[in-house]
Amino acid sequence: MHTGEGSSAHDPHRDIPEATVARLPVYLRALTSLAERNIASCSSEELATAAGVNSAKLRKDLSYLGSYGTRGVGYDVDYLSYQIAREIGVTHDWPVIIVGIGNLGQALANFSGFSSRGFRTVALLDAAEPMQGRTVAGIAVRPFADLAEIVTAEQVSIGVISVPAAAAQDVADAMVEAGISSILNFAPAVLNVPDGVDVRKVDLSIELQILAYHESRKAAEAEESVDDGSGEGVSA
Amino acid sequence: MHTGEGSSAHDPHRDIPEATVARLPVYLRALTSLAERNIASCSSEELATAAGVNSAKLRKDLSYLGSYGTRGVGYDVDYLSYQIAREIGVTHDWPVIIVGIGNLGQALANFSGFSSRGFRTVALLDAAEPMQGRTVAGIAVRPFADLAEIVTAEQVSIGVISVPAAAAQDVADAMVEAGISSILNFAPAVLNVPDGVDVRKVDLSIELQILAYHESRKAAEAEESVDDGSGEGVSA
DNA sequence: CCATGTGAAGGTTTTCACAGCT
DNA sequence: AGCTGTGAAAACCTTCACATGG
């Protein structure tokens, strides 16, 4: 295990904590929103509020990228936006394919936020006969069998899976085989992928169940507090 | 801050860590999948594999609920399923409303996983005139103005927001006002809610950007390793 | 004998609080 | 004078490794 490939201990180019990485896109969105309101600069406090975090966390997060603020003043919105976009790697667009053009796949294909935030949907794939030849969001639906060809031709490294759970692993295998190394999985299934391939999952029922857990607790607390006035709240 | 409301230090009824709560639904899904394959019992190792975590973590997580396994043997699938479902609070169904019946809202309404995992969509709401009177997934779309009435009548405490970002805060305010205390937010916007209201967010472009970050790093590493043979992989 | 359940160790993340720069 | 950037402390989460009990 080597230590740093020609980067001084302090230089901003290795080892951004995962928790920070997960928040950078949120900061970027907050900055975009400030820019749209013609706000040219902001304090860590203001940006933190816009991003829904506290300012100490925001400053610590930004410190991993470098020193892009001005002490006593704050941050230049455009400059910081660019630095974060560069760190994330969305200064140029990433080609993306979506496999599984059911209700969810169609919603994803139509989702404008995809294209406006550094991603370009280059193909929609579906295995079902009836989908062939249809066009969704201006993009033709192609047979699943074309996967490898498309991935190679368009240099795709990110794939979205929106097929039913039962088909998800097969799709993931085919994606990896074709050369994709990052997968966003909407199917409620655990995917096995080799090392070097990243998977992130979005699972709607899991999110609801987490809410249900806290909701149950609130109900239980309300019952208890017949003789206990304290109302503790949970929030994210 | 009090400590425990009549529960002994060891009794399974307070203080399940948030990280554990977020995994319980995953375990529940893995157990359901085992049950469907007629597997009546399993070891922590097997269940952990099915859930995509390591077995130590699984055992630690389950230990917060109580001792529902048998040493030397493993876990009874049905029994553990029930215990987890009870802990989460999904032994009975939760009524849910969806506000914003665009592409995504329609996909959510049609999503069978919602109804099969402890949730029942009791109403679809949309502010747009052209949506009124339409039916999605067998449920009539109603005007947004009916929100409070529906929440009260159906005792809804969980709401899903799938409107454009610009409208999200207003919808959240109306939900809170109507009595909803848990929100699943699909709009790419930070929501301000009072204490006691839970918000979870699902943001598609954020997930993609996190993948893009790691993808950029992989590319950078590949370039570096012209004179360095080590191939470190990242995976989730 | 075997797999669970769990203290204790090791990491990571968050928060604090203030030194340092503009 | 004020806000950033950051060590150090506290909180939280994961992993280890083994005592415990069926």
mmCIF file with all atom_site columns, N, CA and C in Angstrom, chain B residues 6-70:
data_model
loop_
_atom_site.group_PDB
_atom_site.id
_atom_site.type_symbol
_atom_site.label_atom_id
_atom_site.label_alt_id
_atom_site.label_comp_id
_atom_site.label_asym_id
_atom_site.label_entity_id
_atom_site.label_seq_id
_atom_site.pdbx_PDB_ins_code
_atom_site.Cartn_x
_atom_site.Cartn_y
_atom_site.Cartn_z
_atom_site.occupancy
_atom_site.B_iso_or_equiv
_atom_site.pdbx_formal_charge
_atom_site.auth_seq_id
_atom_site.auth_comp_id
_atom_site.auth_asym_id
_atom_site.auth_atom_id
_atom_site.pdbx_PDB_model_num
ATOM 1   N N  . GLY B 1 6  ? -38.792 2.653   32.190 1.00 0.00 ? 6  GLY B N  1
ATOM 2   C CA . GLY B 1 6  ? -39.177 1.329   32.667 1.00 0.00 ? 6  GLY B CA 1
ATOM 3   C C  . GLY B 1 6  ? -38.680 0.189   31.818 1.00 0.00 ? 6  GLY B C  1
ATOM 4   N N  . SER B 1 7  ? -37.467 0.315   31.268 1.00 0.00 ? 7  SER B N  1
ATOM 5   C CA . SER B 1 7  ? -36.914 -0.806  30.533 1.00 0.00 ? 7  SER B CA 1
ATOM 6   C C  . SER B 1 7  ? -35.537 -1.091  31.092 1.00 0.00 ? 7  SER B C  1
ATOM 7   N N  . SER B 1 8  ? -35.270 -2.326  31.445 1.00 0.00 ? 8  SER B N  1
ATOM 8   C CA . SER B 1 8  ? -33.966 -2.681  32.001 1.00 0.00 ? 8  SER B CA 1
ATOM 9   C C  . SER B 1 8  ? -32.888 -2.444  30.945 1.00 0.00 ? 8  SER B C  1
ATOM 10  N N  . ALA B 1 9  ? -31.676 -2.257  31.417 1.00 0.00 ? 9  ALA B N  1
ATOM 11  C CA . ALA B 1 9  ? -30.561 -1.894  30.534 1.00 0.00 ? 9  ALA B CA 1
ATOM 12  C C  . ALA B 1 9  ? -30.483 -2.785  29.308 1.00 0.00 ? 9  ALA B C  1
ATOM 13  N N  . HIS B 1 10 ? -31.044 -3.953  29.416 1.00 0.00 ? 10 HIS B N  1
ATOM 14  C CA . HIS B 1 10 ? -30.800 -4.959  28.405 1.00 0.00 ? 10 HIS B CA 1
ATOM 15  C C  . HIS B 1 10 ? -32.006 -5.287  27.548 1.00 0.00 ? 10 HIS B C  1
ATOM 16  N N  . ASP B 1 11 ? -33.112 -4.844  27.986 1.00 0.00 ? 11 ASP B N  1
ATOM 17  C CA . ASP B 1 11 ? -34.371 -5.207  27.348 1.00 0.00 ? 11 ASP B CA 1
ATOM 18  C C  . ASP B 1 11 ? -34.512 -4.509  26.003 1.00 0.00 ? 11 ASP B C  1
ATOM 19  N N  . PRO B 1 12 ? -35.034 -5.201  25.047 1.00 0.00 ? 12 PRO B N  1
ATOM 20  C CA . PRO B 1 12 ? -35.007 -4.704  23.675 1.00 0.00 ? 12 PRO B CA 1
ATOM 21  C C  . PRO B 1 12 ? -36.095 -3.684  23.402 1.00 0.00 ? 12 PRO B C  1
ATOM 22  N N  . HIS B 1 13 ? -36.047 -2.506  24.052 1.00 0.00 ? 13 HIS B N  1
ATOM 23  C CA . HIS B 1 13 ? -37.063 -1.550  23.646 1.00 0.00 ? 13 HIS B CA 1
ATOM 24  C C  . HIS B 1 13 ? -36.716 -0.081  23.604 1.00 0.00 ? 13 HIS B C  1
ATOM 25  N N  . ARG B 1 14 ? -35.423 0.213   23.560 1.00 0.00 ? 14 ARG B N  1
ATOM 26  C CA . ARG B 1 14 ? -35.011 1.592   23.305 1.00 0.00 ? 14 ARG B CA 1
ATOM 27  C C  . ARG B 1 14 ? -33.726 1.556   22.487 1.00 0.00 ? 14 ARG B C  1
ATOM 28  N N  . ASP B 1 15 ? -33.441 2.681   21.814 1.00 0.00 ? 15 ASP B N  1
ATOM 29  C CA . ASP B 1 15 ? -32.082 2.923   21.398 1.00 0.00 ? 15 ASP B CA 1
ATOM 30  C C  . ASP B 1 15 ? -31.499 1.970   20.369 1.00 0.00 ? 15 ASP B C  1
ATOM 31  N N  . ILE B 1 16 ? -32.231 1.726   19.312 1.00 0.00 ? 16 ILE B N  1
ATOM 32  C CA . ILE B 1 16 ? -31.625 0.999   18.211 1.00 0.00 ? 16 ILE B CA 1
ATOM 33  C C  . ILE B 1 16 ? -30.886 2.016   17.356 1.00 0.00 ? 16 ILE B C  1
ATOM 34  N N  . PRO B 1 17 ? -29.572 1.808   17.129 1.00 0.00 ? 17 PRO B N  1
ATOM 35  C CA . PRO B 1 17 ? -28.802 2.783   16.361 1.00 0.00 ? 17 PRO B CA 1
ATOM 36  C C  . PRO B 1 17 ? -29.413 3.008   14.980 1.00 0.00 ? 17 PRO B C  1
ATOM 37  N N  . GLU B 1 18 ? -29.316 4.230   14.494 1.00 0.00 ? 18 GLU B N  1
ATOM 38  C CA . GLU B 1 18 ? -29.897 4.581   13.210 1.00 0.00 ? 18 GLU B CA 1
ATOM 39  C C  . GLU B 1 18 ? -29.353 3.700   12.076 1.00 0.00 ? 18 GLU B C  1
ATOM 40  N N  . ALA B 1 19 ? -28.065 3.404   12.111 1.00 0.00 ? 19 ALA B N  1
ATOM 41  C CA . ALA B 1 19 ? -27.467 2.584   11.062 1.00 0.00 ? 19 ALA B CA 1
ATOM 42  C C  . ALA B 1 19 ? -28.105 1.202   11.031 1.00 0.00 ? 19 ALA B C  1
ATOM 43  N N  . THR B 1 20 ? -28.430 0.703   12.214 1.00 0.00 ? 20 THR B N  1
ATOM 44  C CA . THR B 1 20 ? -29.101 -0.596  12.297 1.00 0.00 ? 20 THR B CA 1
ATOM 45  C C  . THR B 1 20 ? -30.522 -0.501  11.759 1.00 0.00 ? 20 THR B C  1
ATOM 46  N N  . VAL B 1 21 ? -31.233 0.515   12.169 1.00 0.00 ? 21 VAL B N  1
ATOM 47  C CA . VAL B 1 21 ? -32.607 0.718   11.684 1.00 0.00 ? 21 VAL B CA 1
ATOM 48  C C  . VAL B 1 21 ? -32.637 0.703   10.158 1.00 0.00 ? 21 VAL B C  1
ATOM 49  N N  . ALA B 1 22 ? -31.659 1.341   9.548  1.00 0.00 ? 22 ALA B N  1
ATOM 50  C CA . ALA B 1 22 ? -31.627 1.431   8.083  1.00 0.00 ? 22 ALA B CA 1
ATOM 51  C C  . ALA B 1 22 ? -31.387 0.072   7.434  1.00 0.00 ? 22 ALA B C  1
ATOM 52  N N  . ARG B 1 23 ? -30.830 -0.865  8.195  1.00 0.00 ? 23 ARG B N  1
ATOM 53  C CA . ARG B 1 23 ? -30.588 -2.202  7.617  1.00 0.00 ? 23 ARG B CA 1
ATOM 54  C C  . ARG B 1 23 ? -31.683 -3.207  7.911  1.00 0.00 ? 23 ARG B C  1
ATOM 55  N N  . LEU B 1 24 ? -32.477 -2.952  8.927  1.00 0.00 ? 24 LEU B N  1
ATOM 56  C CA . LEU B 1 24 ? -33.521 -3.921  9.271  1.00 0.00 ? 24 LEU B CA 1
ATOM 57  C C  . LEU B 1 24 ? -34.411 -4.244  8.076  1.00 0.00 ? 24 LEU B C  1
ATOM 58  N N  . PRO B 1 25 ? -34.839 -3.251  7.283  1.00 0.00 ? 25 PRO B N  1
ATOM 59  C CA . PRO B 1 25 ? -35.665 -3.574  6.123  1.00 0.00 ? 25 PRO B CA 1
ATOM 60  C C  . PRO B 1 25 ? -34.937 -4.467  5.122  1.00 0.00 ? 25 PRO B C  1
ATOM 61  N N  . VAL B 1 26 ? -33.628 -4.328  5.044  1.00 0.00 ? 26 VAL B N  1
ATOM 62  C CA . VAL B 1 26 ? -32.854 -5.174  4.134  1.00 0.00 ? 26 VAL B CA 1
ATOM 63  C C  . VAL B 1 26 ? -32.882 -6.620  4.629  1.00 0.00 ? 26 VAL B C  1
ATOM 64  N N  . TYR B 1 27 ? -32.742 -6.784  5.933  1.00 0.00 ? 27 TYR B N  1
ATOM 65  C CA . TYR B 1 27 ? -32.791 -8.132  6.493  1.00 0.00 ? 27 TYR B CA 1
ATOM 66  C C  . TYR B 1 27 ? -34.173 -8.741  6.269  1.00 0.00 ? 27 TYR B C  1
ATOM 67  N N  . LEU B 1 28 ? -35.180 -7.902  6.462  1.00 0.00 ? 28 LEU B N  1
ATOM 68  C CA . LEU B 1 28 ? -36.546 -8.396  6.290  1.00 0.00 ? 28 LEU B CA 1
ATOM 69  C C  . LEU B 1 28 ? -36.761 -8.887  4.857  1.00 0.00 ? 28 LEU B C  1
ATOM 70  N N  . ARG B 1 29 ? -36.251 -8.134  3.904  1.00 0.00 ? 29 ARG B N  1
ATOM 71  C CA . ARG B 1 29 ? -36.398 -8.526  2.509  1.00 0.00 ? 29 ARG B CA 1
ATOM 72  C C  . ARG B 1 29 ? -35.645 -9.823  2.232  1.00 0.00 ? 29 ARG B C  1
ATOM 73  N N  . ALA B 1 30 ? -34.443 -9.931  2.789  1.00 0.00 ? 30 ALA B N  1
ATOM 74  C CA . ALA B 1 30 ? -33.655 -11.149 2.598  1.00 0.00 ? 30 ALA B CA 1
ATOM 75  C C  . ALA B 1 30 ? -34.384 -12.354 3.196  1.00 0.00 ? 30 ALA B C  1
ATOM 76  N N  . LEU B 1 31 ? -34.978 -12.158 4.358  1.00 0.00 ? 31 LEU B N  1
ATOM 77  C CA . LEU B 1 31 ? -35.719 -13.247 4.998  1.00 0.00 ? 31 LEU B CA 1
ATOM 78  C C  . LEU B 1 31 ? -36.923 -13.648 4.164  1.00 0.00 ? 31 LEU B C  1
ATOM 79  N N  . THR B 1 32 ? -37.630 -12.663 3.638  1.00 0.00 ? 32 THR B N  1
ATOM 80  C CA . THR B 1 32 ? -38.795 -12.947 2.792  1.00 0.00 ? 32 THR B CA 1
ATOM 81  C C  . THR B 1 32 ? -38.369 -13.778 1.592  1.00 0.00 ? 32 THR B C  1
ATOM 82  N N  . SER B 1 33 ? -37.234 -13.397 1.030  1.00 0.00 ? 33 SER B N  1
ATOM 83  C CA . SER B 1 33 ? -36.737 -14.123 -0.123 1.00 0.00 ? 33 SER B CA 1
ATOM 84  C C  . SER B 1 33 ? -36.348 -15.567 0.244  1.00 0.00 ? 33 SER B C  1
ATOM 85  N N  . LEU B 1 34 ? -35.774 -15.766 1.420  1.00 0.00 ? 34 LEU B N  1
ATOM 86  C CA . LEU B 1 34 ? -35.469 -17.128 1.872  1.00 0.00 ? 34 LEU B CA 1
ATOM 87  C C  . LEU B 1 34 ? -36.754 -17.917 2.067  1.00 0.00 ? 34 LEU B C  1
ATOM 88  N N  . ALA B 1 35 ? -37.743 -17.289 2.684  1.00 0.00 ? 35 ALA B N  1
ATOM 89  C CA . ALA B 1 35 ? -39.013 -17.961 2.945  1.00 0.00 ? 35 ALA B CA 1
ATOM 90  C C  . ALA B 1 35 ? -39.663 -18.409 1.636  1.00 0.00 ? 35 ALA B C  1
ATOM 91  N N  . GLU B 1 36 ? -39.561 -17.551 0.613  1.00 0.00 ? 36 GLU B N  1
ATOM 92  C CA . GLU B 1 36 ? -40.156 -17.897 -0.680 1.00 0.00 ? 36 GLU B CA 1
ATOM 93  C C  . GLU B 1 36 ? -39.481 -19.121 -1.299 1.00 0.00 ? 36 GLU B C  1
ATOM 94  N N  . ARG B 1 37 ? -38.228 -19.345 -0.920 1.00 0.00 ? 37 ARG B N  1
ATOM 95  C CA . ARG B 1 37 ? -37.536 -20.527 -1.422 1.00 0.00 ? 37 ARG B CA 1
ATOM 96  C C  . ARG B 1 37 ? -37.671 -21.688 -0.429 1.00 0.00 ? 37 ARG B C  1
ATOM 97  N N  . ASN B 1 38 ? -38.652 -21.568 0.471  1.00 0.00 ? 38 ASN B N  1
ATOM 98  C CA . ASN B 1 38 ? -38.950 -22.621 1.439  1.00 0.00 ? 38 ASN B CA 1
ATOM 99  C C  . ASN B 1 38 ? -37.787 -22.961 2.355  1.00 0.00 ? 38 ASN B C  1
ATOM 100 N N  . ILE B 1 39 ? -36.981 -21.981 2.679  1.00 0.00 ? 39 ILE B N  1
ATOM 101 C CA . ILE B 1 39 ? -35.904 -22.199 3.625  1.00 0.00 ? 39 ILE B CA 1
ATOM 102 C C  . ILE B 1 39 ? -36.424 -21.782 4.996  1.00 0.00 ? 39 ILE B C  1
ATOM 103 N N  . ALA B 1 40 ? -36.425 -22.731 5.933  1.00 0.00 ? 40 ALA B N  1
ATOM 104 C CA . ALA B 1 40 ? -37.072 -22.489 7.217  1.00 0.00 ? 40 ALA B CA 1
ATOM 105 C C  . ALA B 1 40 ? -36.128 -21.894 8.240  1.00 0.00 ? 40 ALA B C  1
ATOM 106 N N  . SER B 1 41 ? -34.832 -22.175 8.101  1.00 0.00 ? 41 SER B N  1
ATOM 107 C CA . SER B 1 41 ? -33.907 -21.574 9.052  1.00 0.00 ? 41 SER B CA 1
ATOM 108 C C  . SER B 1 41 ? -32.571 -21.283 8.386  1.00 0.00 ? 41 SER B C  1
ATOM 109 N N  . CYS B 1 42 ? -31.792 -20.414 8.998  1.00 0.00 ? 42 CYS B N  1
ATOM 110 C CA . CYS B 1 42 ? -30.535 -20.002 8.383  1.00 0.00 ? 42 CYS B CA 1
ATOM 111 C C  . CYS B 1 42 ? -29.549 -19.540 9.442  1.00 0.00 ? 42 CYS B C  1
ATOM 112 N N  . SER B 1 43 ? -28.282 -19.563 9.101  1.00 0.00 ? 43 SER B N  1
ATOM 113 C CA . SER B 1 43 ? -27.247 -19.054 10.001 1.00 0.00 ? 43 SER B CA 1
ATOM 114 C C  . SER B 1 43 ? -27.069 -17.558 9.758  1.00 0.00 ? 43 SER B C  1
ATOM 115 N N  . SER B 1 44 ? -26.361 -16.901 10.646 1.00 0.00 ? 44 SER B N  1
ATOM 116 C CA . SER B 1 44 ? -26.098 -15.469 10.458 1.00 0.00 ? 44 SER B CA 1
ATOM 117 C C  . SER B 1 44 ? -25.281 -15.271 9.180  1.00 0.00 ? 44 SER B C  1
ATOM 118 N N  . GLU B 1 45 ? -24.416 -16.222 8.897  1.00 0.00 ? 45 GLU B N  1
ATOM 119 C CA . GLU B 1 45 ? -23.599 -16.149 7.688  1.00 0.00 ? 45 GLU B CA 1
ATOM 120 C C  . GLU B 1 45 ? -24.469 -16.152 6.428  1.00 0.00 ? 45 GLU B C  1
ATOM 121 N N  . GLU B 1 46 ? -25.422 -17.073 6.374  1.00 0.00 ? 46 GLU B N  1
ATOM 122 C CA . GLU B 1 46 ? -26.290 -17.173 5.196  1.00 0.00 ? 46 GLU B CA 1
ATOM 123 C C  . GLU B 1 46 ? -27.163 -15.937 5.038  1.00 0.00 ? 46 GLU B C  1
ATOM 124 N N  . LEU B 1 47 ? -27.751 -15.511 6.144  1.00 0.00 ? 47 LEU B N  1
ATOM 125 C CA . LEU B 1 47 ? -28.625 -14.345 6.061  1.00 0.00 ? 47 LEU B CA 1
ATOM 126 C C  . LEU B 1 47 ? -27.825 -13.103 5.688  1.00 0.00 ? 47 LEU B C  1
ATOM 127 N N  . ALA B 1 48 ? -26.622 -13.005 6.252  1.00 0.00 ? 48 ALA B N  1
ATOM 128 C CA . ALA B 1 48 ? -25.770 -11.857 5.956  1.00 0.00 ? 48 ALA B CA 1
ATOM 129 C C  . ALA B 1 48 ? -25.452 -11.807 4.465  1.00 0.00 ? 48 ALA B C  1
ATOM 130 N N  . THR B 1 49 ? -25.111 -12.952 3.895  1.00 0.00 ? 49 THR B N  1
ATOM 131 C CA . THR B 1 49 ? -24.831 -13.002 2.464  1.00 0.00 ? 49 THR B CA 1
ATOM 132 C C  . THR B 1 49 ? -26.040 -12.550 1.653  1.00 0.00 ? 49 THR B C  1
ATOM 133 N N  . ALA B 1 50 ? -27.201 -13.069 2.021  1.00 0.00 ? 50 ALA B N  1
ATOM 134 C CA . ALA B 1 50 ? -28.426 -12.710 1.300  1.00 0.00 ? 50 ALA B CA 1
ATOM 135 C C  . ALA B 1 50 ? -28.727 -11.212 1.418  1.00 0.00 ? 50 ALA B C  1
ATOM 136 N N  . ALA B 1 51 ? -28.265 -10.601 2.507  1.00 0.00 ? 51 ALA B N  1
ATOM 137 C CA . ALA B 1 51 ? -28.566 -9.191  2.715  1.00 0.00 ? 51 ALA B CA 1
ATOM 138 C C  . ALA B 1 51 ? -27.434 -8.288  2.246  1.00 0.00 ? 51 ALA B C  1
ATOM 139 N N  . GLY B 1 52 ? -26.304 -8.893  1.885  1.00 0.00 ? 52 GLY B N  1
ATOM 140 C CA . GLY B 1 52 ? -25.180 -8.105  1.396  1.00 0.00 ? 52 GLY B CA 1
ATOM 141 C C  . GLY B 1 52 ? -24.399 -7.386  2.483  1.00 0.00 ? 52 GLY B C  1
ATOM 142 N N  . VAL B 1 53 ? -24.333 -7.974  3.689  1.00 0.00 ? 53 VAL B N  1
ATOM 143 C CA . VAL B 1 53 ? -23.508 -7.409  4.760  1.00 0.00 ? 53 VAL B CA 1
ATOM 144 C C  . VAL B 1 53 ? -22.643 -8.522  5.339  1.00 0.00 ? 53 VAL B C  1
ATOM 145 N N  . ASN B 1 54 ? -21.759 -8.214  6.263  1.00 0.00 ? 54 ASN B N  1
ATOM 146 C CA . ASN B 1 54 ? -21.010 -9.309  6.878  1.00 0.00 ? 54 ASN B CA 1
ATOM 147 C C  . ASN B 1 54 ? -21.713 -9.805  8.142  1.00 0.00 ? 54 ASN B C  1
ATOM 148 N N  . SER B 1 55 ? -21.381 -11.009 8.533  1.00 0.00 ? 55 SER B N  1
ATOM 149 C CA . SER B 1 55 ? -22.189 -11.667 9.555  1.00 0.00 ? 55 SER B CA 1
ATOM 150 C C  . SER B 1 55 ? -22.034 -11.038 10.937 1.00 0.00 ? 55 SER B C  1
ATOM 151 N N  . ALA B 1 56 ? -20.877 -10.451 11.206 1.00 0.00 ? 56 ALA B N  1
ATOM 152 C CA . ALA B 1 56 ? -20.706 -9.806  12.512 1.00 0.00 ? 56 ALA B CA 1
ATOM 153 C C  . ALA B 1 56 ? -21.668 -8.628  12.643 1.00 0.00 ? 56 ALA B C  1
ATOM 154 N N  . LYS B 1 57 ? -21.768 -7.872  11.565 1.00 0.00 ? 57 LYS B N  1
ATOM 155 C CA . LYS B 1 57 ? -22.651 -6.727  11.596 1.00 0.00 ? 57 LYS B CA 1
ATOM 156 C C  . LYS B 1 57 ? -24.105 -7.171  11.765 1.00 0.00 ? 57 LYS B C  1
ATOM 157 N N  . LEU B 1 58 ? -24.456 -8.205  11.017 1.00 0.00 ? 58 LEU B N  1
ATOM 158 C CA . LEU B 1 58 ? -25.820 -8.724  11.128 1.00 0.00 ? 58 LEU B CA 1
ATOM 159 C C  . LEU B 1 58 ? -26.130 -9.132  12.569 1.00 0.00 ? 58 LEU B C  1
ATOM 160 N N  . ARG B 1 59 ? -25.218 -9.876  13.176 1.00 0.00 ? 59 ARG B N  1
ATOM 161 C CA . ARG B 1 59 ? -25.484 -10.357 14.539 1.00 0.00 ? 59 ARG B CA 1
ATOM 162 C C  . ARG B 1 59 ? -25.580 -9.195  15.516 1.00 0.00 ? 59 ARG B C  1
ATOM 163 N N  . LYS B 1 60 ? -24.675 -8.234  15.367 1.00 0.00 ? 60 LYS B N  1
ATOM 164 C CA . LYS B 1 60 ? -24.737 -7.057  16.243 1.00 0.00 ? 60 LYS B CA 1
ATOM 165 C C  . LYS B 1 60 ? -26.069 -6.337  16.066 1.00 0.00 ? 60 LYS B C  1
ATOM 166 N N  . ASP B 1 61 ? -26.479 -6.159  14.819 1.00 0.00 ? 61 ASP B N  1
ATOM 167 C CA . ASP B 1 61 ? -27.748 -5.487  14.555 1.00 0.00 ? 61 ASP B CA 1
ATOM 168 C C  . ASP B 1 61 ? -28.901 -6.227  15.227 1.00 0.00 ? 61 ASP B C  1
ATOM 169 N N  . LEU B 1 62 ? -28.940 -7.528  15.027 1.00 0.00 ? 62 LEU B N  1
ATOM 170 C CA . LEU B 1 62 ? -30.057 -8.306  15.585 1.00 0.00 ? 62 LEU B CA 1
ATOM 171 C C  . LEU B 1 62 ? -30.023 -8.291  17.103 1.00 0.00 ? 62 LEU B C  1
ATOM 172 N N  . SER B 1 63 ? -28.821 -8.182  17.666 1.00 0.00 ? 63 SER B N  1
ATOM 173 C CA . SER B 1 63 ? -28.716 -8.211  19.122 1.00 0.00 ? 63 SER B CA 1
ATOM 174 C C  . SER B 1 63 ? -29.438 -7.013  19.757 1.00 0.00 ? 63 SER B C  1
ATOM 175 N N  . TYR B 1 64 ? -29.615 -5.934  18.987 1.00 0.00 ? 64 TYR B N  1
ATOM 176 C CA . TYR B 1 64 ? -30.340 -4.785  19.547 1.00 0.00 ? 64 TYR B CA 1
ATOM 177 C C  . TYR B 1 64 ? -31.822 -5.077  19.703 1.00 0.00 ? 64 TYR B C  1
ATOM 178 N N  . LEU B 1 65 ? -32.322 -6.024  18.939 1.00 0.00 ? 65 LEU B N  1
ATOM 179 C CA . LEU B 1 65 ? -33.750 -6.356  19.022 1.00 0.00 ? 65 LEU B CA 1
ATOM 180 C C  . LEU B 1 65 ? -34.028 -7.347  20.142 1.00 0.00 ? 65 LEU B C  1
ATOM 181 N N  . GLY B 1 66 ? -33.014 -8.151  20.466 1.00 0.00 ? 66 GLY B N  1
ATOM 182 C CA . GLY B 1 66 ? -33.212 -9.200  21.453 1.00 0.00 ? 66 GLY B CA 1
ATOM 183 C C  . GLY B 1 66 ? -32.448 -10.437 21.017 1.00 0.00 ? 66 GLY B C  1
ATOM 184 N N  . SER B 1 67 ? -32.715 -11.560 21.659 1.00 0.00 ? 67 SER B N  1
ATOM 185 C CA . SER B 1 67 ? -32.043 -12.810 21.308 1.00 0.00 ? 67 SER B CA 1
ATOM 186 C C  . SER B 1 67 ? -33.017 -13.708 20.584 1.00 0.00 ? 67 SER B C  1
ATOM 187 N N  . TYR B 1 68 ? -33.067 -13.548 19.276 1.00 0.00 ? 68 TYR B N  1
ATOM 188 C CA . TYR B 1 68 ? -34.064 -14.308 18.528 1.00 0.00 ? 68 TYR B CA 1
ATOM 189 C C  . TYR B 1 68 ? -33.467 -15.488 17.776 1.00 0.00 ? 68 TYR B C  1
ATOM 190 N N  . GLY B 1 69 ? -32.179 -15.755 17.978 1.00 0.00 ? 69 GLY B N  1
ATOM 191 C CA . GLY B 1 69 ? -31.561 -16.907 17.355 1.00 0.00 ? 69 GLY B CA 1
ATOM 192 C C  . GLY B 1 69 ? -31.357 -18.029 18.354 1.00 0.00 ? 69 GLY B C  1
ATOM 193 N N  . THR B 1 70 ? -30.816 -19.139 17.894 1.00 0.00 ? 70 THR B N  1
ATOM 194 C CA . THR B 1 70 ? -30.499 -20.244 18.774 1.00 0.00 ? 70 THR B CA 1
ATOM 195 C C  . THR B 1 70 ? -29.024 -20.582 18.618 1.00 0.00 ? 70 THR B C  1
#
